[in-house]
PDB file of C-alpha atoms in Angstrom:
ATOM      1  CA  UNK A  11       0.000   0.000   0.000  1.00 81.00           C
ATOM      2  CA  UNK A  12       0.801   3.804  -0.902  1.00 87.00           C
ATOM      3  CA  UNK A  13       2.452   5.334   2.209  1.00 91.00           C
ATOM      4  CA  UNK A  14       3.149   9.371   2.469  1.00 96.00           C
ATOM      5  CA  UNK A  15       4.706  10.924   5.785  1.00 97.00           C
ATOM      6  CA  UNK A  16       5.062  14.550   5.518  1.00 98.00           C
ATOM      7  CA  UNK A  17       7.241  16.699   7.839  1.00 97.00           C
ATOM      8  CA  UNK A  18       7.524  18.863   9.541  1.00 98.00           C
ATOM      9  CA  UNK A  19       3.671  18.640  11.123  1.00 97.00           C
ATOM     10  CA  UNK A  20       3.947  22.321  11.684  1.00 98.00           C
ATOM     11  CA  UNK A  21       5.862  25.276  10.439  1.00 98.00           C
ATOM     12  CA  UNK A  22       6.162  28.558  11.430  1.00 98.00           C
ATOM     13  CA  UNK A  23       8.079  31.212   9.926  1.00 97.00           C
ATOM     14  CA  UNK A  24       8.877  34.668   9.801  1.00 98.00           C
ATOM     15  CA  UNK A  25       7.879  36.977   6.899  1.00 98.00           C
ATOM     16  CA  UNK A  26      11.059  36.438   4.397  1.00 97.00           C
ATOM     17  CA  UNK A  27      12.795  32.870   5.959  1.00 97.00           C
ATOM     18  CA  UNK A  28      12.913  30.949   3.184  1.00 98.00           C
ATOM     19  CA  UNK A  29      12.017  27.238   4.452  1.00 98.00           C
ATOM     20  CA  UNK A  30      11.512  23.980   3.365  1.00 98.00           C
ATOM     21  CA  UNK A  31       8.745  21.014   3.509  1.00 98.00           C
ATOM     22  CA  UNK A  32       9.186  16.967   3.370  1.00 98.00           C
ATOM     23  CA  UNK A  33       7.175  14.508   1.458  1.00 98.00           C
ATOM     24  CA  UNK A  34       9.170  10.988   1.679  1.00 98.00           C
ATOM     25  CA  UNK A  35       6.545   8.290   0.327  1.00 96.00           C
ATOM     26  CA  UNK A  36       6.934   4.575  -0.448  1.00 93.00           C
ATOM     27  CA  UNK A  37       4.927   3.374  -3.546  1.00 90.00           C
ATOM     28  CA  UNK A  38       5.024   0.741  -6.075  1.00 87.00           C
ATOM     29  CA  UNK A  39       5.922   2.881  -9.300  1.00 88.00           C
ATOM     30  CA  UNK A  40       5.347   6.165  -8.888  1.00 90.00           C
ATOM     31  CA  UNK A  41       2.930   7.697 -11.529  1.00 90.00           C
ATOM     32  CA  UNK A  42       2.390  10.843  -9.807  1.00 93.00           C
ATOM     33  CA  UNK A  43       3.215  13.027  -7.002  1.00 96.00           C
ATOM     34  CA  UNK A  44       0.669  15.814  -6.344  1.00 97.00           C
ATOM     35  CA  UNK A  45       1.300  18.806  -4.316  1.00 98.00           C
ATOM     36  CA  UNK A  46      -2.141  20.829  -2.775  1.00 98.00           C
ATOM     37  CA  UNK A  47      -2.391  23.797  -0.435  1.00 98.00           C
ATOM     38  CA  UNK A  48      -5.390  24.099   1.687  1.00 98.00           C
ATOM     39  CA  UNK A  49      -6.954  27.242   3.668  1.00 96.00           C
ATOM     40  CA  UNK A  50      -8.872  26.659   6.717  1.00 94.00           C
ATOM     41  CA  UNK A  51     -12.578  25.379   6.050  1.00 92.00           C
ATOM     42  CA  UNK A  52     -11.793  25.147   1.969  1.00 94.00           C
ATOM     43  CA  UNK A  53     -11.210  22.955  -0.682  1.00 96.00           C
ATOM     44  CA  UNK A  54      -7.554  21.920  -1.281  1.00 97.00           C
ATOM     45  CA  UNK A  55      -6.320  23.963  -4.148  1.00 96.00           C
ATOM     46  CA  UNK A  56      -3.668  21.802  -7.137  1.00 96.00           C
ATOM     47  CA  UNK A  57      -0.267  23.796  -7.295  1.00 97.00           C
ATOM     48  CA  UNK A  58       1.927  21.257  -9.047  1.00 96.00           C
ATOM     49  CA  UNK A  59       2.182  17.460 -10.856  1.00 96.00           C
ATOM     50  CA  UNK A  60       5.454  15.516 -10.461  1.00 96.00           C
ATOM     51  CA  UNK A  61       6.408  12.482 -12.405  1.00 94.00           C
ATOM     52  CA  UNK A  62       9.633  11.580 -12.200  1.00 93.00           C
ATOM     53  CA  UNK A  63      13.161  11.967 -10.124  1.00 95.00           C
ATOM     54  CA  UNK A  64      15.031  15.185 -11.035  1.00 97.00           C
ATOM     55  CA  UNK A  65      12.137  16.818 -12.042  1.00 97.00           C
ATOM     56  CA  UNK A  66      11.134  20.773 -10.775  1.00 98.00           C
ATOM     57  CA  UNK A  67       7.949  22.906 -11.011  1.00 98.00           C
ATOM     58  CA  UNK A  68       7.618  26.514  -9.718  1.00 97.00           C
ATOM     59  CA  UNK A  69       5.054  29.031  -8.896  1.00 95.00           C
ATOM     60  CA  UNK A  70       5.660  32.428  -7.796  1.00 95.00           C
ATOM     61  CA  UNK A  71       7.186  31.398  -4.166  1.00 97.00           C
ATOM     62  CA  UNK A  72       6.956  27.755  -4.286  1.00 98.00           C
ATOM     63  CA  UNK A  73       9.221  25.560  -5.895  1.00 98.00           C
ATOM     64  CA  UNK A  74       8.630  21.590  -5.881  1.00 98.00           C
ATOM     65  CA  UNK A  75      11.303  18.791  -6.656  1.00 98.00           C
ATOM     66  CA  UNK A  76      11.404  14.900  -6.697  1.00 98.00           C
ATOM     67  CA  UNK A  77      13.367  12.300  -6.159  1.00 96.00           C
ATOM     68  CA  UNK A  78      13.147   8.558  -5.979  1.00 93.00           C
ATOM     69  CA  UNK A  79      11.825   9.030  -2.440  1.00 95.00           C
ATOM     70  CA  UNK A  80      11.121  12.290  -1.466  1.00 97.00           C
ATOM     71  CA  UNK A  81       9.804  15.097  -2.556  1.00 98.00           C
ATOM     72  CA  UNK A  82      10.345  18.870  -1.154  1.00 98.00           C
ATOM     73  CA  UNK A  83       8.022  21.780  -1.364  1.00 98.00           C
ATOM     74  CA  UNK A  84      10.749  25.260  -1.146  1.00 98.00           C
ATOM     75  CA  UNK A  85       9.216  28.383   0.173  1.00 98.00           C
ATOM     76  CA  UNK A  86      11.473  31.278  -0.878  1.00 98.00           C
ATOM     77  CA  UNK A  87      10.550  34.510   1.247  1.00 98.00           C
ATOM     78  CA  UNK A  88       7.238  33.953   2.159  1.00 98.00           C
ATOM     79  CA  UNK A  89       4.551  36.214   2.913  1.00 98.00           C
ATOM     80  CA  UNK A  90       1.690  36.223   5.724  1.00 97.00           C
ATOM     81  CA  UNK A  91      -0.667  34.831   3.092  1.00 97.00           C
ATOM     82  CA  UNK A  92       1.227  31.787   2.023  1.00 98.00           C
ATOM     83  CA  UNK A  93      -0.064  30.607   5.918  1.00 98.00           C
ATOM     84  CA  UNK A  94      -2.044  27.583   4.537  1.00 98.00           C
ATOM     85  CA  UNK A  95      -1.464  23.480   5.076  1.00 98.00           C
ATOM     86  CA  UNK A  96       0.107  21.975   2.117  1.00 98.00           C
ATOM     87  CA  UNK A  97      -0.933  18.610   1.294  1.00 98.00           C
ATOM     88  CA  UNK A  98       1.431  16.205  -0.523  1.00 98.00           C
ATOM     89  CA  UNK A  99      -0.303  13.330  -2.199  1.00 96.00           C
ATOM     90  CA  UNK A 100       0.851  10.259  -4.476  1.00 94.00           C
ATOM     91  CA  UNK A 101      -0.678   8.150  -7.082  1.00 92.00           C
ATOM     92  CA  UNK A 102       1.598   4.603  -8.061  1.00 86.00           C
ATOM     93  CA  UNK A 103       0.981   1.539  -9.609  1.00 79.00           C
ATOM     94  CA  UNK A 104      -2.103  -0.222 -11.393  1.00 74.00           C
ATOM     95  CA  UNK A 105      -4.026   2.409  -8.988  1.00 74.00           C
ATOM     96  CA  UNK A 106      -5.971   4.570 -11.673  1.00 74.00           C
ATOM     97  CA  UNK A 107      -7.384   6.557  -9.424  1.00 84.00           C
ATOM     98  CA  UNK A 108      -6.671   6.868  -5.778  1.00 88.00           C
ATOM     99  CA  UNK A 109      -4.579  10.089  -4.514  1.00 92.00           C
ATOM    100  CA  UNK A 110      -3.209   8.540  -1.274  1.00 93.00           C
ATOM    101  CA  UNK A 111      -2.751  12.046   1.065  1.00 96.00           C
ATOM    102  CA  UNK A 112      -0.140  12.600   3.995  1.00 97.00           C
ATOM    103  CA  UNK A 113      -1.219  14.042   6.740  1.00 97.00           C
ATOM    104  CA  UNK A 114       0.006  17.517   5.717  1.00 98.00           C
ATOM    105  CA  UNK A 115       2.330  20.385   7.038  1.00 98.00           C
ATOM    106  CA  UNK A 116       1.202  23.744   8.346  1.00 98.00           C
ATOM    107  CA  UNK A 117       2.813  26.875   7.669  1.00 98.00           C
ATOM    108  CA  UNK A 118       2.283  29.290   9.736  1.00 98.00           C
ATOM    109  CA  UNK A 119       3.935  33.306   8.273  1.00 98.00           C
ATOM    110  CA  UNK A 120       4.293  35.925  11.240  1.00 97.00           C
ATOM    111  CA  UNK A 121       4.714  39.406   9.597  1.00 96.00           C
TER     112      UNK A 121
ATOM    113  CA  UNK B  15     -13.823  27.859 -16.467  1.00 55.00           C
ATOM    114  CA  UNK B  16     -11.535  25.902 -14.009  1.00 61.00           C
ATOM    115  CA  UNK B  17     -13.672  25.647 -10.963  1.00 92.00           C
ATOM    116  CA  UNK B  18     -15.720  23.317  -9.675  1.00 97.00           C
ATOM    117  CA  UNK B  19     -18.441  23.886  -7.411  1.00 97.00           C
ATOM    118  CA  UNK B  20     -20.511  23.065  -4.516  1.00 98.00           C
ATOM    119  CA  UNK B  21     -24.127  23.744  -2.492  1.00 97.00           C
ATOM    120  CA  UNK B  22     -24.881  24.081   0.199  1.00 97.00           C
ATOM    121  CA  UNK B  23     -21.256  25.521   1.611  1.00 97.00           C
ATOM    122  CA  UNK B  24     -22.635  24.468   5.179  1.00 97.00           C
ATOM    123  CA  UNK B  25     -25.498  22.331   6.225  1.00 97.00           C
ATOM    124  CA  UNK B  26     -27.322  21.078   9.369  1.00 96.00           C
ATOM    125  CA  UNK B  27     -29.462  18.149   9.368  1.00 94.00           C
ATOM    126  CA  UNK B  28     -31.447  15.873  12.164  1.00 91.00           C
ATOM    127  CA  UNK B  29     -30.192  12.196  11.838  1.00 90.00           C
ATOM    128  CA  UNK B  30     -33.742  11.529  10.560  1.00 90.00           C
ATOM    129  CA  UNK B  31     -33.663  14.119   7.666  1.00 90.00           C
ATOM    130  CA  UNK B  32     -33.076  13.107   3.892  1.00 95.00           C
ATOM    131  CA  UNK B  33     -30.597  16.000   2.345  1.00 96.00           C
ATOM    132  CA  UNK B  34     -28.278  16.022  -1.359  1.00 97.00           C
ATOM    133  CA  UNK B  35     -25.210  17.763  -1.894  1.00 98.00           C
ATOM    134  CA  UNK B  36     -24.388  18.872  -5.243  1.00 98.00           C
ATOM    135  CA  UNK B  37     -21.473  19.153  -7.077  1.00 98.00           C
ATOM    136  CA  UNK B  38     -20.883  20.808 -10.779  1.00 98.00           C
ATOM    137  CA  UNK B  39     -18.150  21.356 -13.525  1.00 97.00           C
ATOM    138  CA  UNK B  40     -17.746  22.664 -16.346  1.00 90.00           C
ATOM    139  CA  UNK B  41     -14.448  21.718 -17.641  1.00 93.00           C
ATOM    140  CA  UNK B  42     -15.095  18.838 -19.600  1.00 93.00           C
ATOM    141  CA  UNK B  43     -13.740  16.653 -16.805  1.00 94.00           C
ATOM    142  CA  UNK B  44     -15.131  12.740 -17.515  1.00 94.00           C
ATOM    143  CA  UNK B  45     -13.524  11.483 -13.876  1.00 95.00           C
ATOM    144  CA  UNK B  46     -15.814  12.783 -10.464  1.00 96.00           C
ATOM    145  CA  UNK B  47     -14.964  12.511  -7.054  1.00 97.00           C
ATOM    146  CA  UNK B  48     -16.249  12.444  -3.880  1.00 98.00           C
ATOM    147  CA  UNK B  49     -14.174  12.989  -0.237  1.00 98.00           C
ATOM    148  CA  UNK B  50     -14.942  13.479   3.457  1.00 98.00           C
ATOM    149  CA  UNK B  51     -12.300  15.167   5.744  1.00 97.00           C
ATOM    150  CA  UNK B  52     -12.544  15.530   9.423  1.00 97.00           C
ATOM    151  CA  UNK B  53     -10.679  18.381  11.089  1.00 94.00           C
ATOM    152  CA  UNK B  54      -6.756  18.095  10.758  1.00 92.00           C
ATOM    153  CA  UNK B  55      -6.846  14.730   8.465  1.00 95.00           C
ATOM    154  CA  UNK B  56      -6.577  14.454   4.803  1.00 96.00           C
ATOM    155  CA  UNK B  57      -9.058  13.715   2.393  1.00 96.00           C
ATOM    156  CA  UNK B  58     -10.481  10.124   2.456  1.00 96.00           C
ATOM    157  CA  UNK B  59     -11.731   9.163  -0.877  1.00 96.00           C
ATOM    158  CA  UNK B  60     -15.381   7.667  -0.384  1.00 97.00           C
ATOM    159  CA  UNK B  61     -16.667   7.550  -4.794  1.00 97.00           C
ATOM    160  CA  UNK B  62     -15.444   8.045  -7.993  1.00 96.00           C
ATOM    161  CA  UNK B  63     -17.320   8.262 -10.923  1.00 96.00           C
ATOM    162  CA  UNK B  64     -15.872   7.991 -15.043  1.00 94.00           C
ATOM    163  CA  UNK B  65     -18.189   8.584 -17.392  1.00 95.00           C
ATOM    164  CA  UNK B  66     -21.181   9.086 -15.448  1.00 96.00           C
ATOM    165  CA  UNK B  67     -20.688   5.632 -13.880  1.00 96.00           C
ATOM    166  CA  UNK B  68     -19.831   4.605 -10.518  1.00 96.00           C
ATOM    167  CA  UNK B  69     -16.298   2.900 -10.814  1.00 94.00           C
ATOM    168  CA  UNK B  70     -15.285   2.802  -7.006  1.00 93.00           C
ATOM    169  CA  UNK B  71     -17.274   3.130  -3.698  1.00 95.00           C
ATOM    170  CA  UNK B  72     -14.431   2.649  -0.925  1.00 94.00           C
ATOM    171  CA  UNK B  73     -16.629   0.633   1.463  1.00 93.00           C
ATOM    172  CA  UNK B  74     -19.097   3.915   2.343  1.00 96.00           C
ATOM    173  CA  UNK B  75     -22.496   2.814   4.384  1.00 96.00           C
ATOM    174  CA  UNK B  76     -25.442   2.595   2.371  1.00 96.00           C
ATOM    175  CA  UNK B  77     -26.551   5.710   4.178  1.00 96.00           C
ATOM    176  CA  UNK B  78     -24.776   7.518   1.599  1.00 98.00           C
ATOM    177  CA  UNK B  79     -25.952   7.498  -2.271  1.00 98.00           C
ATOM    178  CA  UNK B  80     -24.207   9.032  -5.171  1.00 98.00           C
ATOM    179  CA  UNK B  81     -25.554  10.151  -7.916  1.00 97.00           C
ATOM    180  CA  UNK B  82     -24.581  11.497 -11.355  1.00 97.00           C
ATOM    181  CA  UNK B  83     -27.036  12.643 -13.627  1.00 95.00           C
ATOM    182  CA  UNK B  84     -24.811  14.105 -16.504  1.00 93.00           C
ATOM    183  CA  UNK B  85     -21.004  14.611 -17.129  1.00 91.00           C
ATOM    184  CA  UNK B  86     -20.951  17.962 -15.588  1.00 96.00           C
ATOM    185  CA  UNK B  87     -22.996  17.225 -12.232  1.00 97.00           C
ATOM    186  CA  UNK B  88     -22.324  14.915  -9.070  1.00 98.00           C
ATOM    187  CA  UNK B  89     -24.987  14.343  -6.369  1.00 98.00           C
ATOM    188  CA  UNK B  90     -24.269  13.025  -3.155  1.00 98.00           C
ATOM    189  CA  UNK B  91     -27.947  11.433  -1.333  1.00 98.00           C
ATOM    190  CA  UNK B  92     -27.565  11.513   2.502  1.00 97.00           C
ATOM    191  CA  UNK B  93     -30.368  10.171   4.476  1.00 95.00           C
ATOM    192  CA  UNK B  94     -29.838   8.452   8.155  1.00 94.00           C
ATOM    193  CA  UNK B  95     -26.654   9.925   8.915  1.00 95.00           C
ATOM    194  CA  UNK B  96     -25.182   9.738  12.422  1.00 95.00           C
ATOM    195  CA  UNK B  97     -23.093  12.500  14.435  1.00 96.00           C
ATOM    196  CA  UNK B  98     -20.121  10.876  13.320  1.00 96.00           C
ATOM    197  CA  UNK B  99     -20.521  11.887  10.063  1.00 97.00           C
ATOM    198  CA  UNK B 100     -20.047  15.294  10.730  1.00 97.00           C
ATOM    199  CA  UNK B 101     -17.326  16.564   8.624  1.00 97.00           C
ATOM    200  CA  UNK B 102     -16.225  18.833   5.361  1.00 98.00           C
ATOM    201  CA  UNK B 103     -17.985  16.590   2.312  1.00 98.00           C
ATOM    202  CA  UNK B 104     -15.319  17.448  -1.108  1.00 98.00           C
ATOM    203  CA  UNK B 105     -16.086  16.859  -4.554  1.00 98.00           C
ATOM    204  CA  UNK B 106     -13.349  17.162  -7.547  1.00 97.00           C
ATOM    205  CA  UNK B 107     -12.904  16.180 -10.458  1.00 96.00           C
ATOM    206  CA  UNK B 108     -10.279  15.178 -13.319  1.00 94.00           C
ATOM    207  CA  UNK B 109      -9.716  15.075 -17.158  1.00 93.00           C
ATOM    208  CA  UNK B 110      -9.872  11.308 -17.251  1.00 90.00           C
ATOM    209  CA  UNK B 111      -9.391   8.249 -14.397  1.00 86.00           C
ATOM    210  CA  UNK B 112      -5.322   8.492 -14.661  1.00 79.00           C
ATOM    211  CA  UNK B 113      -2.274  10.075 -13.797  1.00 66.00           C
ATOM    212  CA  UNK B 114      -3.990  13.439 -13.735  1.00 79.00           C
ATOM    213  CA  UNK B 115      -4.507  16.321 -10.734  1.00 91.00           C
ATOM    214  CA  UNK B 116      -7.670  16.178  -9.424  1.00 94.00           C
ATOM    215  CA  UNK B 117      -9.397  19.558  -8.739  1.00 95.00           C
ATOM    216  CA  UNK B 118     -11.267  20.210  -6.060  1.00 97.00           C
ATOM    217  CA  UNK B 119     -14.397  21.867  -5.030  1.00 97.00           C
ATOM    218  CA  UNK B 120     -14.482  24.385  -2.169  1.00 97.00           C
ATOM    219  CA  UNK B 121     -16.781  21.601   0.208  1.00 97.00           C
ATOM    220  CA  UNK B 122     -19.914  21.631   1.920  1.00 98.00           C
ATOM    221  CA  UNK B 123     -19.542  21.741   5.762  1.00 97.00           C
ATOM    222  CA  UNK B 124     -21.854  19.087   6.951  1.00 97.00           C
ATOM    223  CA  UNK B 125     -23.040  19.107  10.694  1.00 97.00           C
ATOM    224  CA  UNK B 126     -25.065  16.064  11.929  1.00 96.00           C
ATOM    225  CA  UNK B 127     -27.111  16.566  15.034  1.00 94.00           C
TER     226      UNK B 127
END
């Protein structure tokens, strides 16, 4: 079975310290790795696909890369409103259709 | 359009009433979803539909009873329900059943009493 164990559980930051976030997962042939950030209440909201080791995607603050085992989520000098729980989630196998989740990190921004 | 949507955004209901979420896209998406979360967990997956067909139900009481009457719309039939089922109810949805992103809905808050 899919396994994902995110860390840190919690993260809290100053406006501007650049940080990063864990994803390590175990899965039988990765065919995706899905990173989601979530506000209080709300829907999780997609912010990037991974396929395959070596491979990076990057939005405006976030940057996420991948490796055989791990994946990390890089916030570069964030801001009070990137405060939200990021969700890392994985997809491997014959499993067409299943996004197992971790348990997720929150990030916490003091101005 | 790259949203998907969901009514009611909160609802309380007796655990004799009969009550329907609903769920709708309009991105051509042929893959639905639907998720519960309780408070600080993840998503648990509970249906997917592809193609307007129910492919999976992950073991969910019968108390619970999807529907989907057309490619863009997702139903979710709740009737019985107990005080543990309190919890944020997500829909999403993707392109196809695959190694896609699924997009997700902003949730109905769902409070049994």
């Amino acid at each position: 079975e899919d396994q994902v164990t995110q860390s840190p559980e919690a993260l809290r930051l100053q406006e501007g310290e650049s940080s990063s976030l864990n994803c390590s997962y175990t899965v039988s042939g990765l065919r995706g790795l899905f990173w989601y950030r979530q506000d209080p209440g709300k829907g999780p909201e997609f912010l990037f696909t991974l396929y395959s080791a070596g491979e990076e995607k990057e939005k405006e603050r976030l940057k996420a890369t991948l490796t055989k085992k791990e994946s990390f989520l890089h916030i570069t000098a964030p801001k009070p409103e990137d405060s939200a729980t990021y969700l890392c989630a994985v997809q491997g196998g014959s499993n067409d259709y299943k996004l197992s989740f971790g348990a997720g990190t929150t990030v916490t921004v003091r101005a | 359009d790259t949203e998907v949507t969901q009514t009611p955004k909160h609802l309380v209901m007796g655990m004799t009433n009969k009550k329907s979420l609903k769920c709708e896209q309009h991105m051509g998406h042929r893959a639905m979803y639907w998720y519960k979360q309780k408070a600080k967990k993840p998503p648990e997956l509970m249906f997917v539909y592809s193609y307007e067909k129910l492919s999976i139900n992950e073991s969910v009481p019968s108390r619970f009873s999807p529907e989907c009457p057309n490619s863009s719309l997702l139903n979710l039939h709740l009737h019985a329900l107990q005080p543990e089922d309190s919890a944020l109810y997500l829909c999403a949805s993707s392109p196809i059943l695959g190694v896609n992103e699924q997009f997700f809905g902003p949730g109905t808050r769902l409070t049994v009493l």
